[in-house]
PDB file of C-alpha atoms in Angstrom:
ATOM      1  CA  MET A   1       0.000   0.000   0.000  1.00  0.00           C
ATOM      2  CA  ARG A   2       1.006   3.648  -0.398  1.00  0.00           C
ATOM      3  CA  VAL A   3       1.680   5.730   2.697  1.00  0.00           C
ATOM      4  CA  ILE A   4       3.111   9.122   3.569  1.00  0.00           C
ATOM      5  CA  GLU A   5       6.111   8.998   5.884  1.00  0.00           C
ATOM      6  CA  VAL A   6       7.793  11.728   7.901  1.00  0.00           C
ATOM      7  CA  THR A   7      11.367  10.782   7.110  1.00  0.00           C
ATOM      8  CA  GLU A   8      12.852  13.284   9.567  1.00  0.00           C
ATOM      9  CA  TYR A   9      11.644  16.345  11.429  1.00  0.00           C
ATOM     10  CA  GLY A  10      11.488  19.548   9.455  1.00  0.00           C
ATOM     11  CA  ASP A  11       9.590  21.388   6.748  1.00  0.00           C
ATOM     12  CA  SER A  12       6.753  20.012   4.652  1.00  0.00           C
ATOM     13  CA  ASP A  13       9.202  18.491   2.145  1.00  0.00           C
ATOM     14  CA  GLN A  14       9.993  15.858   4.797  1.00  0.00           C
ATOM     15  CA  LEU A  15       6.674  14.197   3.905  1.00  0.00           C
ATOM     16  CA  GLU A  16       7.536  11.411   1.470  1.00  0.00           C
ATOM     17  CA  ALA A  17       5.223   9.026  -0.424  1.00  0.00           C
ATOM     18  CA  THR A  18       6.444   5.448  -0.153  1.00  0.00           C
ATOM     19  CA  ASP A  19       5.316   1.826  -0.101  1.00  0.00           C
ATOM     20  CA  ALA A  20       4.585  -0.187   3.059  1.00  0.00           C
ATOM     21  CA  ASP A  21       3.268  -3.607   3.981  1.00  0.00           C
ATOM     22  CA  LEU A  22      -0.458  -3.967   4.559  1.00  0.00           C
ATOM     23  CA  PRO A  23      -1.035  -3.777   8.352  1.00  0.00           C
ATOM     24  CA  GLU A  24      -2.846  -6.584  10.171  1.00  0.00           C
ATOM     25  CA  PRO A  25      -5.364  -5.766  12.918  1.00  0.00           C
ATOM     26  CA  GLY A  26      -4.726  -7.245  16.347  1.00  0.00           C
ATOM     27  CA  ALA A  27      -7.214  -8.085  19.083  1.00  0.00           C
ATOM     28  CA  GLY A  28      -9.701  -5.250  19.514  1.00  0.00           C
ATOM     29  CA  GLU A  29      -8.621  -3.567  16.287  1.00  0.00           C
ATOM     30  CA  VAL A  30      -9.925  -3.131  12.765  1.00  0.00           C
ATOM     31  CA  ARG A  31      -8.272  -2.381   9.469  1.00  0.00           C
ATOM     32  CA  ILE A  32      -9.848   0.441   7.470  1.00  0.00           C
ATOM     33  CA  GLU A  33      -9.585   0.973   3.731  1.00  0.00           C
ATOM     34  CA  VAL A  34      -9.082   4.722   3.902  1.00  0.00           C
ATOM     35  CA  GLU A  35     -11.187   6.962   1.653  1.00  0.00           C
ATOM     36  CA  ALA A  36     -10.256  10.261   3.331  1.00  0.00           C
ATOM     37  CA  ALA A  37      -7.728  11.300   5.974  1.00  0.00           C
ATOM     38  CA  GLY A  38      -8.094  14.500   7.987  1.00  0.00           C
ATOM     39  CA  ILE A  39      -5.187  16.907   8.402  1.00  0.00           C
ATOM     40  CA  ASN A  40      -4.821  18.648  11.761  1.00  0.00           C
ATOM     41  CA  PHE A  41      -2.361  21.323  12.832  1.00  0.00           C
ATOM     42  CA  ALA A  42      -1.078  18.810  15.369  1.00  0.00           C
ATOM     43  CA  ASP A  43       0.198  16.777  12.389  1.00  0.00           C
ATOM     44  CA  ILE A  44       2.277  19.780  11.355  1.00  0.00           C
ATOM     45  CA  MET A  45       3.648  20.266  14.863  1.00  0.00           C
ATOM     46  CA  GLN A  46       4.583  16.573  15.020  1.00  0.00           C
ATOM     47  CA  ARG A  47       6.336  16.851  11.647  1.00  0.00           C
ATOM     48  CA  ARG A  48       8.307  19.845  12.932  1.00  0.00           C
ATOM     49  CA  GLY A  49       9.342  17.840  15.998  1.00  0.00           C
ATOM     50  CA  VAL A  50       7.814  20.311  18.467  1.00  0.00           C
ATOM     51  CA  TYR A  51       4.797  18.281  19.588  1.00  0.00           C
ATOM     52  CA  PRO A  52       5.161  17.122  23.222  1.00  0.00           C
ATOM     53  CA  GLY A  53       5.150  13.324  23.313  1.00  0.00           C
ATOM     54  CA  GLY A  54       4.957  13.126  19.522  1.00  0.00           C
ATOM     55  CA  PRO A  55       6.265  10.165  17.495  1.00  0.00           C
ATOM     56  CA  ASP A  56       9.898   9.747  16.528  1.00  0.00           C
ATOM     57  CA  ALA A  57      10.752  10.559  12.923  1.00  0.00           C
ATOM     58  CA  GLY A  58      10.174   7.667  10.548  1.00  0.00           C
ATOM     59  CA  TYR A  59       6.405   7.388  11.080  1.00  0.00           C
ATOM     60  CA  VAL A  60       3.158   7.691   9.128  1.00  0.00           C
ATOM     61  CA  PRO A  61       1.194  10.758  10.318  1.00  0.00           C
ATOM     62  CA  GLY A  62      -2.565  11.171  10.500  1.00  0.00           C
ATOM     63  CA  MET A  63      -4.996  11.285  13.443  1.00  0.00           C
ATOM     64  CA  GLU A  64      -8.262  10.794  11.526  1.00  0.00           C
ATOM     65  CA  ALA A  65      -9.197   8.272   8.849  1.00  0.00           C
ATOM     66  CA  ALA A  66     -12.603   7.605   7.288  1.00  0.00           C
ATOM     67  CA  GLY A  67     -13.425   4.592   5.163  1.00  0.00           C
ATOM     68  CA  THR A  68     -14.797   1.055   5.305  1.00  0.00           C
ATOM     69  CA  ILE A  69     -13.749  -1.769   7.597  1.00  0.00           C
ATOM     70  CA  ASP A  70     -11.650  -4.182   5.589  1.00  0.00           C
ATOM     71  CA  ALA A  71     -10.654  -6.689   8.304  1.00  0.00           C
ATOM     72  CA  THR A  72     -11.289  -7.198  12.019  1.00  0.00           C
ATOM     73  CA  GLY A  73      -9.237  -8.559  14.860  1.00  0.00           C
ATOM     74  CA  GLU A  74     -10.389 -10.830  17.657  1.00  0.00           C
ATOM     75  CA  GLY A  75     -13.156  -9.534  19.924  1.00  0.00           C
ATOM     76  CA  VAL A  76     -14.482  -6.844  17.582  1.00  0.00           C
ATOM     77  CA  GLY A  77     -18.250  -6.709  17.161  1.00  0.00           C
ATOM     78  CA  LEU A  78     -18.146  -4.898  13.827  1.00  0.00           C
ATOM     79  CA  ASP A  79     -18.533  -6.112  10.265  1.00  0.00           C
ATOM     80  CA  GLU A  80     -16.407  -5.759   7.179  1.00  0.00           C
ATOM     81  CA  GLY A  81     -17.902  -3.093   4.962  1.00  0.00           C
ATOM     82  CA  ASP A  82     -19.103  -0.882   7.825  1.00  0.00           C
ATOM     83  CA  ARG A  83     -18.522   2.831   7.104  1.00  0.00           C
ATOM     84  CA  VAL A  84     -16.548   4.326   9.998  1.00  0.00           C
ATOM     85  CA  VAL A  85     -14.273   7.181  10.962  1.00  0.00           C
ATOM     86  CA  ALA A  86     -11.438   6.548  13.400  1.00  0.00           C
ATOM     87  CA  MET A  87      -9.371   8.623  15.780  1.00  0.00           C
ATOM     88  CA  LEU A  88      -5.750   7.467  15.630  1.00  0.00           C
ATOM     89  CA  ASN A  89      -2.443   8.221  17.262  1.00  0.00           C
ATOM     90  CA  THR A  90      -0.721   8.038  13.866  1.00  0.00           C
ATOM     91  CA  GLY A  91      -1.142   6.169  10.597  1.00  0.00           C
ATOM     92  CA  GLY A  92      -4.005   7.942   8.831  1.00  0.00           C
ATOM     93  CA  TYR A  93      -2.042   9.152   5.776  1.00  0.00           C
ATOM     94  CA  ALA A  94      -2.235   5.771   4.081  1.00  0.00           C
ATOM     95  CA  GLU A  95      -4.380   3.588   1.856  1.00  0.00           C
ATOM     96  CA  TYR A  96      -5.082   1.329   4.855  1.00  0.00           C
ATOM     97  CA  ALA A  97      -4.956   2.089   8.573  1.00  0.00           C
ATOM     98  CA  VAL A  98      -5.390   0.021  11.742  1.00  0.00           C
ATOM     99  CA  ALA A  99      -7.523   1.507  14.497  1.00  0.00           C
ATOM    100  CA  ASN A 100      -8.676   0.660  18.006  1.00  0.00           C
ATOM    101  CA  ALA A 101     -12.322  -0.415  17.668  1.00  0.00           C
ATOM    102  CA  GLN A 102     -13.213   1.669  20.727  1.00  0.00           C
ATOM    103  CA  MET A 103     -12.117   4.826  18.923  1.00  0.00           C
ATOM    104  CA  LEU A 104     -14.426   4.380  15.920  1.00  0.00           C
ATOM    105  CA  PHE A 105     -17.583   6.273  15.035  1.00  0.00           C
ATOM    106  CA  PRO A 106     -20.175   5.078  12.533  1.00  0.00           C
ATOM    107  CA  ILE A 107     -20.495   7.554   9.687  1.00  0.00           C
ATOM    108  CA  PRO A 108     -23.986   9.096   9.745  1.00  0.00           C
ATOM    109  CA  GLU A 109     -26.200   8.327   6.783  1.00  0.00           C
ATOM    110  CA  GLY A 110     -25.737  10.843   3.984  1.00  0.00           C
ATOM    111  CA  MET A 111     -22.315  12.005   5.196  1.00  0.00           C
ATOM    112  CA  SER A 112     -19.411  11.689   2.768  1.00  0.00           C
ATOM    113  CA  PHE A 113     -16.074  10.175   3.722  1.00  0.00           C
ATOM    114  CA  GLU A 114     -14.458  13.606   3.359  1.00  0.00           C
ATOM    115  CA  GLU A 115     -16.949  15.154   5.780  1.00  0.00           C
ATOM    116  CA  ALA A 116     -16.508  12.244   8.189  1.00  0.00           C
ATOM    117  CA  ALA A 117     -12.736  12.770   8.217  1.00  0.00           C
ATOM    118  CA  GLY A 118     -13.397  16.302   9.460  1.00  0.00           C
ATOM    119  CA  PHE A 119     -15.724  15.317  12.280  1.00  0.00           C
ATOM    120  CA  PRO A 120     -13.965  13.733  15.286  1.00  0.00           C
ATOM    121  CA  VAL A 121     -11.042  16.009  16.143  1.00  0.00           C
ATOM    122  CA  GLN A 122     -12.705  19.267  15.128  1.00  0.00           C
ATOM    123  CA  PHE A 123     -16.108  18.852  16.696  1.00  0.00           C
ATOM    124  CA  LEU A 124     -15.015  17.018  19.836  1.00  0.00           C
ATOM    125  CA  THR A 125     -12.345  19.661  20.458  1.00  0.00           C
ATOM    126  CA  ALA A 126     -14.781  22.514  19.845  1.00  0.00           C
ATOM    127  CA  HIS A 127     -17.524  21.033  22.025  1.00  0.00           C
ATOM    128  CA  SER A 128     -15.127  20.215  24.863  1.00  0.00           C
ATOM    129  CA  CYS A 129     -13.500  23.657  24.820  1.00  0.00           C
ATOM    130  CA  LEU A 130     -16.818  25.500  24.734  1.00  0.00           C
ATOM    131  CA  PHE A 131     -18.880  23.481  27.177  1.00  0.00           C
ATOM    132  CA  GLU A 132     -17.085  20.794  29.212  1.00  0.00           C
ATOM    133  CA  TRP A 133     -13.982  22.952  29.832  1.00  0.00           C
ATOM    134  CA  GLY A 134     -15.260  26.458  29.048  1.00  0.00           C
ATOM    135  CA  GLY A 135     -18.694  26.232  30.673  1.00  0.00           C
ATOM    136  CA  LEU A 136     -20.321  28.443  28.023  1.00  0.00           C
ATOM    137  CA  GLU A 137     -23.857  29.505  28.905  1.00  0.00           C
ATOM    138  CA  GLU A 138     -26.641  30.893  26.752  1.00  0.00           C
ATOM    139  CA  ASP A 139     -26.371  34.677  26.242  1.00  0.00           C
ATOM    140  CA  GLU A 140     -22.669  34.745  27.173  1.00  0.00           C
ATOM    141  CA  THR A 141     -19.999  36.177  24.881  1.00  0.00           C
ATOM    142  CA  VAL A 142     -17.219  34.097  23.347  1.00  0.00           C
ATOM    143  CA  LEU A 143     -14.142  35.017  21.289  1.00  0.00           C
ATOM    144  CA  ILE A 144     -12.977  32.262  18.924  1.00  0.00           C
ATOM    145  CA  GLN A 145      -9.503  32.663  17.464  1.00  0.00           C
ATOM    146  CA  ALA A 146      -9.025  31.233  13.933  1.00  0.00           C
ATOM    147  CA  ALA A 147     -12.779  31.132  13.466  1.00  0.00           C
ATOM    148  CA  ALA A 148     -12.584  29.916   9.849  1.00  0.00           C
ATOM    149  CA  GLY A 149     -10.329  26.947  10.598  1.00  0.00           C
ATOM    150  CA  GLY A 150     -11.383  23.373  11.264  1.00  0.00           C
ATOM    151  CA  VAL A 151     -12.030  23.705  14.996  1.00  0.00           C
ATOM    152  CA  GLY A 152     -13.075  27.327  14.550  1.00  0.00           C
ATOM    153  CA  THR A 153     -15.893  26.593  12.088  1.00  0.00           C
ATOM    154  CA  ALA A 154     -17.200  23.884  14.406  1.00  0.00           C
ATOM    155  CA  ALA A 155     -16.966  26.151  17.467  1.00  0.00           C
ATOM    156  CA  VAL A 156     -18.755  29.052  15.772  1.00  0.00           C
ATOM    157  CA  GLN A 157     -21.695  26.816  14.874  1.00  0.00           C
ATOM    158  CA  LEU A 158     -21.923  25.220  18.313  1.00  0.00           C
ATOM    159  CA  ALA A 159     -21.675  28.535  20.163  1.00  0.00           C
ATOM    160  CA  ALA A 160     -24.207  30.267  17.910  1.00  0.00           C
ATOM    161  CA  ASN A 161     -26.662  27.355  18.170  1.00  0.00           C
ATOM    162  CA  HIS A 162     -26.301  27.580  21.949  1.00  0.00           C
ATOM    163  CA  GLY A 163     -27.389  31.219  21.958  1.00  0.00           C
ATOM    164  CA  ALA A 164     -24.019  32.842  22.642  1.00  0.00           C
ATOM    165  CA  GLU A 165     -22.798  36.096  21.107  1.00  0.00           C
ATOM    166  CA  VAL A 166     -19.825  35.118  18.959  1.00  0.00           C
ATOM    167  CA  PHE A 167     -16.670  37.081  18.129  1.00  0.00           C
ATOM    168  CA  GLY A 168     -14.293  35.434  15.677  1.00  0.00           C
ATOM    169  CA  THR A 169     -10.945  36.271  14.084  1.00  0.00           C
ATOM    170  CA  ALA A 170      -9.648  35.405  10.607  1.00  0.00           C
ATOM    171  CA  SER A 171      -7.144  36.807   8.107  1.00  0.00           C
ATOM    172  CA  THR A 172      -9.144  37.358   4.893  1.00  0.00           C
ATOM    173  CA  GLN A 173     -12.558  38.629   3.881  1.00  0.00           C
ATOM    174  CA  GLU A 174     -13.416  35.229   2.426  1.00  0.00           C
ATOM    175  CA  LYS A 175     -12.740  33.580   5.779  1.00  0.00           C
ATOM    176  CA  LEU A 176     -14.669  36.267   7.636  1.00  0.00           C
ATOM    177  CA  ASP A 177     -17.648  35.773   5.327  1.00  0.00           C
ATOM    178  CA  LEU A 178     -17.574  32.042   6.053  1.00  0.00           C
ATOM    179  CA  ALA A 179     -17.484  32.623   9.823  1.00  0.00           C
ATOM    180  CA  GLU A 180     -20.385  35.070   9.561  1.00  0.00           C
ATOM    181  CA  GLU A 181     -22.453  32.605   7.533  1.00  0.00           C
ATOM    182  CA  LEU A 182     -21.937  30.039  10.294  1.00  0.00           C
ATOM    183  CA  GLY A 183     -23.206  32.385  13.014  1.00  0.00           C
ATOM    184  CA  CYS A 184     -20.317  34.664  13.985  1.00  0.00           C
ATOM    185  CA  ASP A 185     -21.854  37.972  15.113  1.00  0.00           C
ATOM    186  CA  HIS A 186     -18.600  39.953  15.066  1.00  0.00           C
ATOM    187  CA  PRO A 187     -16.089  38.753  12.425  1.00  0.00           C
ATOM    188  CA  ILE A 188     -12.721  40.481  12.925  1.00  0.00           C
ATOM    189  CA  ASN A 189      -9.876  40.689  10.400  1.00  0.00           C
ATOM    190  CA  TYR A 190      -6.897  40.424  12.726  1.00  0.00           C
ATOM    191  CA  THR A 191      -4.526  41.660  10.011  1.00  0.00           C
ATOM    192  CA  GLU A 192      -6.320  45.018   9.928  1.00  0.00           C
ATOM    193  CA  THR A 193      -7.966  45.388  13.326  1.00  0.00           C
ATOM    194  CA  ASP A 194      -6.945  44.785  16.931  1.00  0.00           C
ATOM    195  CA  PHE A 195      -9.490  42.205  18.079  1.00  0.00           C
ATOM    196  CA  ARG A 196      -9.263  43.533  21.617  1.00  0.00           C
ATOM    197  CA  GLU A 197     -10.454  46.956  20.449  1.00  0.00           C
ATOM    198  CA  THR A 198     -13.458  45.422  18.696  1.00  0.00           C
ATOM    199  CA  VAL A 199     -14.316  43.392  21.783  1.00  0.00           C
ATOM    200  CA  ASP A 200     -14.067  46.506  23.972  1.00  0.00           C
ATOM    201  CA  GLU A 201     -16.292  48.494  21.623  1.00  0.00           C
ATOM    202  CA  GLU A 202     -18.978  45.824  21.425  1.00  0.00           C
ATOM    203  CA  THR A 203     -18.985  44.961  25.142  1.00  0.00           C
ATOM    204  CA  ASP A 204     -18.717  48.507  26.537  1.00  0.00           C
ATOM    205  CA  GLY A 205     -15.203  47.769  27.723  1.00  0.00           C
ATOM    206  CA  GLU A 206     -16.158  44.722  29.795  1.00  0.00           C
ATOM    207  CA  GLY A 207     -14.648  41.996  27.597  1.00  0.00           C
ATOM    208  CA  VAL A 208     -15.919  38.515  26.744  1.00  0.00           C
ATOM    209  CA  ASP A 209     -16.906  35.706  29.069  1.00  0.00           C
ATOM    210  CA  LEU A 210     -14.909  33.014  27.260  1.00  0.00           C
ATOM    211  CA  VAL A 211     -11.998  32.813  24.801  1.00  0.00           C
ATOM    212  CA  LEU A 212     -10.993  29.793  22.712  1.00  0.00           C
ATOM    213  CA  GLU A 213      -7.283  30.331  22.037  1.00  0.00           C
ATOM    214  CA  SER A 214      -5.112  28.202  19.740  1.00  0.00           C
ATOM    215  CA  VAL A 215      -2.300  30.482  18.576  1.00  0.00           C
ATOM    216  CA  GLY A 216      -0.018  31.277  21.516  1.00  0.00           C
ATOM    217  CA  ASP A 217       2.608  34.042  21.486  1.00  0.00           C
ATOM    218  CA  ASP A 218       1.161  37.562  21.809  1.00  0.00           C
ATOM    219  CA  VAL A 219      -2.323  36.394  20.745  1.00  0.00           C
ATOM    220  CA  PHE A 220      -2.486  34.465  24.000  1.00  0.00           C
ATOM    221  CA  GLU A 221      -1.730  37.540  26.107  1.00  0.00           C
ATOM    222  CA  ARG A 222      -4.028  39.826  24.119  1.00  0.00           C
ATOM    223  CA  SER A 223      -6.786  37.233  24.420  1.00  0.00           C
ATOM    224  CA  LEU A 224      -6.380  37.479  28.167  1.00  0.00           C
ATOM    225  CA  ASP A 225      -6.752  41.259  27.832  1.00  0.00           C
ATOM    226  CA  ALA A 226     -10.016  40.739  25.933  1.00  0.00           C
ATOM    227  CA  MET A 227     -11.584  38.754  28.796  1.00  0.00           C
ATOM    228  CA  LYS A 228     -13.901  40.343  31.308  1.00  0.00           C
ATOM    229  CA  HIS A 229     -13.401  40.166  35.059  1.00  0.00           C
ATOM    230  CA  PHE A 230     -14.127  36.523  36.046  1.00  0.00           C
ATOM    231  CA  GLY A 231     -13.630  35.529  32.394  1.00  0.00           C
ATOM    232  CA  ARG A 232     -12.367  32.140  31.255  1.00  0.00           C
ATOM    233  CA  MET A 233      -9.972  30.998  28.560  1.00  0.00           C
ATOM    234  CA  VAL A 234      -9.470  27.529  27.100  1.00  0.00           C
ATOM    235  CA  THR A 235      -6.187  27.168  25.237  1.00  0.00           C
ATOM    236  CA  TYR A 236      -5.881  24.161  22.951  1.00  0.00           C
ATOM    237  CA  GLY A 237      -3.085  24.906  20.483  1.00  0.00           C
ATOM    238  CA  VAL A 238       0.133  26.753  19.683  1.00  0.00           C
ATOM    239  CA  ALA A 239      -0.232  27.441  15.962  1.00  0.00           C
ATOM    240  CA  SER A 240       2.384  30.217  16.080  1.00  0.00           C
ATOM    241  CA  GLY A 241       4.979  27.789  17.418  1.00  0.00           C
ATOM    242  CA  VAL A 242       5.624  30.145  20.365  1.00  0.00           C
ATOM    243  CA  PRO A 243       3.847  29.230  23.624  1.00  0.00           C
ATOM    244  CA  GLY A 244       1.992  31.991  25.412  1.00  0.00           C
ATOM    245  CA  GLU A 245       3.213  33.109  28.820  1.00  0.00           C
ATOM    246  CA  ILE A 246       1.416  34.786  31.694  1.00  0.00           C
ATOM    247  CA  GLU A 247       2.253  36.047  35.181  1.00  0.00           C
ATOM    248  CA  ASN A 248       0.055  34.487  37.830  1.00  0.00           C
ATOM    249  CA  ARG A 249      -0.580  37.852  39.498  1.00  0.00           C
ATOM    250  CA  ARG A 250      -2.671  38.870  36.478  1.00  0.00           C
ATOM    251  CA  LEU A 251      -4.945  35.937  37.147  1.00  0.00           C
ATOM    252  CA  LEU A 252      -5.038  36.800  40.841  1.00  0.00           C
ATOM    253  CA  PHE A 253      -6.013  40.453  40.530  1.00  0.00           C
ATOM    254  CA  GLU A 254      -8.313  40.054  37.543  1.00  0.00           C
ATOM    255  CA  ASN A 255      -9.972  36.835  38.768  1.00  0.00           C
ATOM    256  CA  LYS A 256      -9.474  35.140  35.412  1.00  0.00           C
ATOM    257  CA  THR A 257      -9.273  31.431  34.685  1.00  0.00           C
ATOM    258  CA  ILE A 258      -7.177  29.616  32.076  1.00  0.00           C
ATOM    259  CA  LYS A 259      -7.679  25.939  31.258  1.00  0.00           C
ATOM    260  CA  GLY A 260      -5.786  23.769  28.825  1.00  0.00           C
ATOM    261  CA  PHE A 261      -7.351  21.164  26.561  1.00  0.00           C
ATOM    262  CA  HIS A 262      -5.744  18.363  24.554  1.00  0.00           C
ATOM    263  CA  LEU A 263      -8.118  15.929  22.887  1.00  0.00           C
ATOM    264  CA  GLY A 264      -5.757  12.969  22.848  1.00  0.00           C
ATOM    265  CA  GLN A 265      -4.737  13.265  26.499  1.00  0.00           C
ATOM    266  CA  ALA A 266      -8.295  13.982  27.630  1.00  0.00           C
ATOM    267  CA  SER A 267      -9.565  10.933  25.734  1.00  0.00           C
ATOM    268  CA  TYR A 268      -6.853   8.783  27.301  1.00  0.00           C
ATOM    269  CA  HIS A 269      -7.339   9.930  30.903  1.00  0.00           C
ATOM    270  CA  ASP A 270     -11.108  10.478  30.951  1.00  0.00           C
ATOM    271  CA  PRO A 271     -12.717   9.386  27.666  1.00  0.00           C
ATOM    272  CA  SER A 272     -16.288   9.631  28.954  1.00  0.00           C
ATOM    273  CA  THR A 273     -15.970  13.398  29.472  1.00  0.00           C
ATOM    274  CA  VAL A 274     -15.048  13.882  25.810  1.00  0.00           C
ATOM    275  CA  MET A 275     -17.062  11.127  24.148  1.00  0.00           C
ATOM    276  CA  LYS A 276     -20.371  11.947  25.810  1.00  0.00           C
ATOM    277  CA  ALA A 277     -20.817  14.682  23.201  1.00  0.00           C
ATOM    278  CA  VAL A 278     -20.819  12.192  20.286  1.00  0.00           C
ATOM    279  CA  PRO A 279     -24.604  11.477  20.220  1.00  0.00           C
ATOM    280  CA  GLU A 280     -25.433  15.207  20.308  1.00  0.00           C
ATOM    281  CA  LEU A 281     -22.918  16.008  17.587  1.00  0.00           C
ATOM    282  CA  THR A 282     -24.004  13.110  15.397  1.00  0.00           C
ATOM    283  CA  GLU A 283     -27.634  14.189  15.722  1.00  0.00           C
ATOM    284  CA  GLY A 284     -26.709  17.758  14.806  1.00  0.00           C
ATOM    285  CA  LEU A 285     -24.779  16.658  11.742  1.00  0.00           C
ATOM    286  CA  THR A 286     -27.577  14.307  10.653  1.00  0.00           C
ATOM    287  CA  SER A 287     -30.304  16.922  11.099  1.00  0.00           C
ATOM    288  CA  GLY A 288     -28.344  19.657   9.333  1.00  0.00           C
ATOM    289  CA  ASP A 289     -28.045  21.884  12.417  1.00  0.00           C
ATOM    290  CA  LEU A 290     -24.279  21.350  12.170  1.00  0.00           C
ATOM    291  CA  GLU A 291     -22.083  21.075   9.111  1.00  0.00           C
ATOM    292  CA  VAL A 292     -18.532  19.897   8.513  1.00  0.00           C
ATOM    293  CA  ILE A 293     -16.982  22.732   6.519  1.00  0.00           C
ATOM    294  CA  LEU A 294     -14.683  21.231   3.934  1.00  0.00           C
ATOM    295  CA  GLY A 295     -11.804  23.153   2.473  1.00  0.00           C
ATOM    296  CA  LYS A 296      -9.530  21.888  -0.265  1.00  0.00           C
ATOM    297  CA  SER A 297      -8.908  18.171  -0.871  1.00  0.00           C
ATOM    298  CA  PHE A 298      -5.490  16.866  -1.866  1.00  0.00           C
ATOM    299  CA  ALA A 299      -4.369  13.530  -3.246  1.00  0.00           C
ATOM    300  CA  LEU A 300      -2.455  11.392  -0.748  1.00  0.00           C
ATOM    301  CA  GLU A 301       0.733  11.822  -2.767  1.00  0.00           C
ATOM    302  CA  ASP A 302       0.387  15.604  -2.366  1.00  0.00           C
ATOM    303  CA  ALA A 303       0.483  15.593   1.444  1.00  0.00           C
ATOM    304  CA  ALA A 304       3.507  17.918   1.491  1.00  0.00           C
ATOM    305  CA  GLU A 305       1.616  20.454  -0.633  1.00  0.00           C
ATOM    306  CA  ALA A 306      -1.393  20.173   1.696  1.00  0.00           C
ATOM    307  CA  HIS A 307       0.725  20.847   4.776  1.00  0.00           C
ATOM    308  CA  GLN A 308       2.319  23.875   3.140  1.00  0.00           C
ATOM    309  CA  TYR A 309      -1.111  25.146   2.082  1.00  0.00           C
ATOM    310  CA  ILE A 310      -2.168  25.161   5.737  1.00  0.00           C
ATOM    311  CA  GLU A 311       1.090  26.668   6.964  1.00  0.00           C
ATOM    312  CA  ASP A 312       0.765  29.483   4.414  1.00  0.00           C
ATOM    313  CA  ARG A 313      -2.639  30.305   6.017  1.00  0.00           C
ATOM    314  CA  LYS A 314      -4.489  29.676   2.772  1.00  0.00           C
ATOM    315  CA  SER A 315      -6.883  27.142   4.238  1.00  0.00           C
ATOM    316  CA  SER A 316     -10.358  27.459   5.628  1.00  0.00           C
ATOM    317  CA  GLY A 317     -12.461  24.624   6.964  1.00  0.00           C
ATOM    318  CA  LYS A 318     -11.140  21.067   6.990  1.00  0.00           C
ATOM    319  CA  ILE A 319      -8.325  19.989   4.666  1.00  0.00           C
ATOM    320  CA  VAL A 320      -8.335  16.282   3.748  1.00  0.00           C
ATOM    321  CA  LEU A 321      -6.193  13.788   1.846  1.00  0.00           C
ATOM    322  CA  LYS A 322      -7.764  11.273  -0.522  1.00  0.00           C
ATOM    323  CA  PRO A 323      -5.799   8.059  -1.207  1.00  0.00           C
TER     324      PRO A 323
END
């Protein structure tokens, strides 16, 4: 089978298409014939070698794979031919992938493989950050950084459907239009406008109740500035490559709360807290109340181009590979 391998840490040109043996599922596992593989920014951080606990170079990346079950291991109550999407540690950028049967989701009727590949990481991260970690209530205000990205488009929809007032940042008018269509009340072009100033203007200087922050560096600190007294922040990424820093006395005197969220670690340590959102999300996607926003699709062999497309900030929605 064809796979994409990270030969060594570095730039996107370290992604190399190569041949590999067909994997065999063990007990409690299934093998999936992959129709679409989701790309996440965590894949890029792993490829750069800056992802805490990430795999050693010489691995096949990919945390999401959608397709049909091709073979099952012992003790798996699933059938060959079932349409599923899997959350993986690695291995999704391939024609076939092996997955833990407990980390599979049936693909809702009418959903394409490409849409399914954009469901687990994006929507579970967004739901967890907004509600389980962020405690968002109806009529509260929320600032979503990178509102036109994979997690961002999911978070905007979920927050708007919940009755929150949504602020969202993006870098182009096209991305801002997308966020607004999904329910963002205050789309902000961060290349032209200081998002903190917009928040201050629209909240009479109070700030927002909740921030979803995924960039780090100065965006992290300015997001803290944009929070009201007793505000909360959930940080779930470091897209800039520079972690945000904060002095604890700011939290003390402003009574602000910062929580961190990592889907993989949360699923490992307390899967029920994360996975309990699956029925609600599946229902929303089936009914049309929620939508997986697809961006550009790339052939598996063009994985390096896809990574660079994301790193150049050209992407909106979910970017997928198609073997």
